[in-house]
Short mmCIF file of C-alpha atoms in Angstrom, two decimals:
data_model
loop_
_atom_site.label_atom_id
_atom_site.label_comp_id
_atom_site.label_asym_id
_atom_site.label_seq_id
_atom_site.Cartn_x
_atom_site.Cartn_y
_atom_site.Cartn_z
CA UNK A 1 -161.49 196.80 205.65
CA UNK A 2 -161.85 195.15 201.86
CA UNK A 3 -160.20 196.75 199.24
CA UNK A 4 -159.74 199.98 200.97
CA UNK A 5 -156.14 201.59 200.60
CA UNK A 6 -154.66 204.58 202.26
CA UNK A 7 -154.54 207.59 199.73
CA UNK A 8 -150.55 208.79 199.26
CA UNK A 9 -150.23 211.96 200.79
CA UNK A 10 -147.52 214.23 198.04
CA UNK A 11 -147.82 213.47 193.98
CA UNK A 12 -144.14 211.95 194.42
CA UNK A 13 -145.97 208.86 196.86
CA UNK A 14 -149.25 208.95 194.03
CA UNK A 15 -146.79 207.99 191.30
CA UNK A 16 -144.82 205.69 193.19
CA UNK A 17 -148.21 204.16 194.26
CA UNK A 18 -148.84 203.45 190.21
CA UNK A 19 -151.16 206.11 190.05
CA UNK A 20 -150.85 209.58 187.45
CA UNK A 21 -149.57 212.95 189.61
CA UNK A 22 -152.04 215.35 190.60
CA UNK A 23 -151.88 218.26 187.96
CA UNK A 24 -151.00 221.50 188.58
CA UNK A 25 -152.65 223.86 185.32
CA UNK A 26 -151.74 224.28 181.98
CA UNK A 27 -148.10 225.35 181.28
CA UNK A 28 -147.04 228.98 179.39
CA UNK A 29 -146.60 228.77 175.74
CA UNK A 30 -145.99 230.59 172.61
CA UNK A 31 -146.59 229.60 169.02
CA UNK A 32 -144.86 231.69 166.31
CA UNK A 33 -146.30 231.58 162.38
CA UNK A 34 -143.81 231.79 159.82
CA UNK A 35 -143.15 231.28 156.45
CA UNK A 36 -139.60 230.16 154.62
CA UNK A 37 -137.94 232.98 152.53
CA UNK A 38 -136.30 230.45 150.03
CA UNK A 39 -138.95 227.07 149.66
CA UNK A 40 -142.01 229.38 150.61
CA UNK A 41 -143.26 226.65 153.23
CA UNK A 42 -145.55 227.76 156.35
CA UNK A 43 -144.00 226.91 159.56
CA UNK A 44 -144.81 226.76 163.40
CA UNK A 45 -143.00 227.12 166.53
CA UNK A 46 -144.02 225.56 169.33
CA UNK A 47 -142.47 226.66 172.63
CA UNK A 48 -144.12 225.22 175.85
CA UNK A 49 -142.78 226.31 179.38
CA UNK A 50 -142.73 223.62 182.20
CA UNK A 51 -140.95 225.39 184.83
CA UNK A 52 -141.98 222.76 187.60
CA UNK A 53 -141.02 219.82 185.91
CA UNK A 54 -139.11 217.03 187.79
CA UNK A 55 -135.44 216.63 187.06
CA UNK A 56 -135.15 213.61 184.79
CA UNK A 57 -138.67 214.31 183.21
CA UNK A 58 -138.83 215.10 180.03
CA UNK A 59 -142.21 216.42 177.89
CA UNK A 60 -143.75 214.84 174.99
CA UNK A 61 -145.33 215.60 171.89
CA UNK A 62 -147.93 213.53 169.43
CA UNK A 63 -150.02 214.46 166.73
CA UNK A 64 -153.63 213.73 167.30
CA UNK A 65 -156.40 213.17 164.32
CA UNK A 66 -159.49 215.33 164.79
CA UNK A 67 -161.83 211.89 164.85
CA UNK A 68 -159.66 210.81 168.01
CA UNK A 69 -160.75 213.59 169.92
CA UNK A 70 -163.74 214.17 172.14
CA UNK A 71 -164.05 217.77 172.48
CA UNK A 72 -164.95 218.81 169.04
CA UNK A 73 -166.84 217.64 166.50
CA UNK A 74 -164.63 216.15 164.01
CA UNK A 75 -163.71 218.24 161.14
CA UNK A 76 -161.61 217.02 158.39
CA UNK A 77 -159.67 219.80 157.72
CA UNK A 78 -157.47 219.95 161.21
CA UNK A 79 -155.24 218.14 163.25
CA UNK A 80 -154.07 218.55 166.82
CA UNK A 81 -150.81 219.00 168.25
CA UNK A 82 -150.31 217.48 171.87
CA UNK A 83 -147.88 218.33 174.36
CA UNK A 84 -147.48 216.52 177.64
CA UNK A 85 -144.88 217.03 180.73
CA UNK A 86 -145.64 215.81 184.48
CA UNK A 87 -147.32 217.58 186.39
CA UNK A 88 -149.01 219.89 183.80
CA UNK A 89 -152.04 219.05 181.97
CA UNK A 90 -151.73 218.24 178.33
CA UNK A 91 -152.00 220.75 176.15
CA UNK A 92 -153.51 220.90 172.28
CA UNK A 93 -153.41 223.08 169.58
CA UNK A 94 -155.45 222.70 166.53
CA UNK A 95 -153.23 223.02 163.37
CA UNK A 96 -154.31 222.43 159.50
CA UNK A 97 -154.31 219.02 158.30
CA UNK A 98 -151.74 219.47 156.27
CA UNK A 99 -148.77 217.08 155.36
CA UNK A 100 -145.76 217.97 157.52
CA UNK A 101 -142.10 217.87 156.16
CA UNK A 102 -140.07 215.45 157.76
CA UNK A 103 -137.04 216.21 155.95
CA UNK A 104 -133.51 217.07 156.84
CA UNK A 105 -134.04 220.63 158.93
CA UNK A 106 -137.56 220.91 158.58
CA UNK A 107 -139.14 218.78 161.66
CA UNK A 108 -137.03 219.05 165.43
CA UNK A 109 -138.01 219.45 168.98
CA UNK A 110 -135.66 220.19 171.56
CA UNK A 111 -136.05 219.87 175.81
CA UNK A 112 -134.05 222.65 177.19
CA UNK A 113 -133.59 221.47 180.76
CA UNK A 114 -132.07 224.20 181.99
CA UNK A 115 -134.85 226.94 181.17
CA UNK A 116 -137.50 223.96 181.02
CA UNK A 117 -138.73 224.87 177.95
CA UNK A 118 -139.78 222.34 175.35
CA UNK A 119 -139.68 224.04 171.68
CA UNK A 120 -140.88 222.09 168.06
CA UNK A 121 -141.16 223.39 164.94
CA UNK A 122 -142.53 222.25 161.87
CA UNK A 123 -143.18 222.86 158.04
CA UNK A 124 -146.04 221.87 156.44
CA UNK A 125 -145.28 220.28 152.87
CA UNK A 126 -145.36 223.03 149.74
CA UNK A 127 -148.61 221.99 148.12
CA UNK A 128 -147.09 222.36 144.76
CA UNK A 129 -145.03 219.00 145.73
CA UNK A 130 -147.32 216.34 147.35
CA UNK A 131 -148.57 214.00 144.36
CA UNK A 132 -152.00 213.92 143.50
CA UNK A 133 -154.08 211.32 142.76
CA UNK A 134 -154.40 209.05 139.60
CA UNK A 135 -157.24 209.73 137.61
CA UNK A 136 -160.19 208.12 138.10
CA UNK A 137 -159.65 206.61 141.56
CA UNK A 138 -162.36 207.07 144.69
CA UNK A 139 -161.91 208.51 147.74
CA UNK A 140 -159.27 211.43 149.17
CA UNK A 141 -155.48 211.00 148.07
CA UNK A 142 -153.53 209.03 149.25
CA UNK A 143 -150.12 209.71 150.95
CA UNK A 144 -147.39 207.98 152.80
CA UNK A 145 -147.26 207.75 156.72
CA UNK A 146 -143.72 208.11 157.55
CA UNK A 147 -142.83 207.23 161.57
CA UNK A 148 -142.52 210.62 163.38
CA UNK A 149 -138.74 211.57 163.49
CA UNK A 150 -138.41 213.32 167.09
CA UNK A 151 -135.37 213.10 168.67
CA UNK A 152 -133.94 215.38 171.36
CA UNK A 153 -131.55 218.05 170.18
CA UNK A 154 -128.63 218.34 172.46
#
């Protein structure tokens, strides 16, 4: 028999095999608007349940531009959100495309093991505070790309 393998017979013997785990469904999750009382900045909370997760697994999050994805037609004006934890299917949600505030306190996730809940929040930038653009230059504005501060909160 060429090239013929047997199939692994639990998810545990697919991922040993090199291959991704057979997904279970989307996970519970609850998003929470808000707004600061003193800077006036929106904010979201992200809070994603993965009560099956494997011990020692922990999710992940990425932001996604709306011209990487497939299932929409691209629009300028969002971005996505993308959560990820073994065995669940990733998850999206489509925020505005809005700078977010990495600053001190304004950007965290955290991986509660215990409950298995993954939680991120984050504030978009006051509009009053991102620079414009010279005068007379083409195109949209320009603004920095800082690398995506996302440690785990202990």
């Amino acid at each position: 028999q060429l090239g013929l393998a047997a199939k692994p017979n639990t998810a545990k013997a697919a991922l040993a095999a090199g291959r991704s785990s057979i997904k279970i469904g989307r996970p519970g999750y609850k998003v929470t608007k808000s707004r600061d009382a003193a800077t006036k900045q929106r904010s979201l909370l992200f809070e994603v349940d993965y009560p099956e997760a494997e011990e020692g697994v922990q999710p992940r999050h990425r932001f996604m531009s709306a011209y990487e994805q497939r299932v929409e037609a691209p629009d300028k004006n969002y971005q996505y959100l993308l959560f990820a934890c073994e065995p669940y299917e990733t998850v999206a949600f489509k925020i505005p495309n809005h700078p977010i505030d990495k600053g001190e306190g304004r950007f965290f996730t955290n991986w509660d093991a215990e409950s298995k809940k993954f939680s991120t929040q984050l504030y978009f930038q006051d509009p009053s505070t991102i620079k414009a653009a010279p005068q007379g230059s083409a195109g949209a504005p320009k603004r920095a790309v800082s690398a995506l501060n996302a440690g785990v909160l202990a």
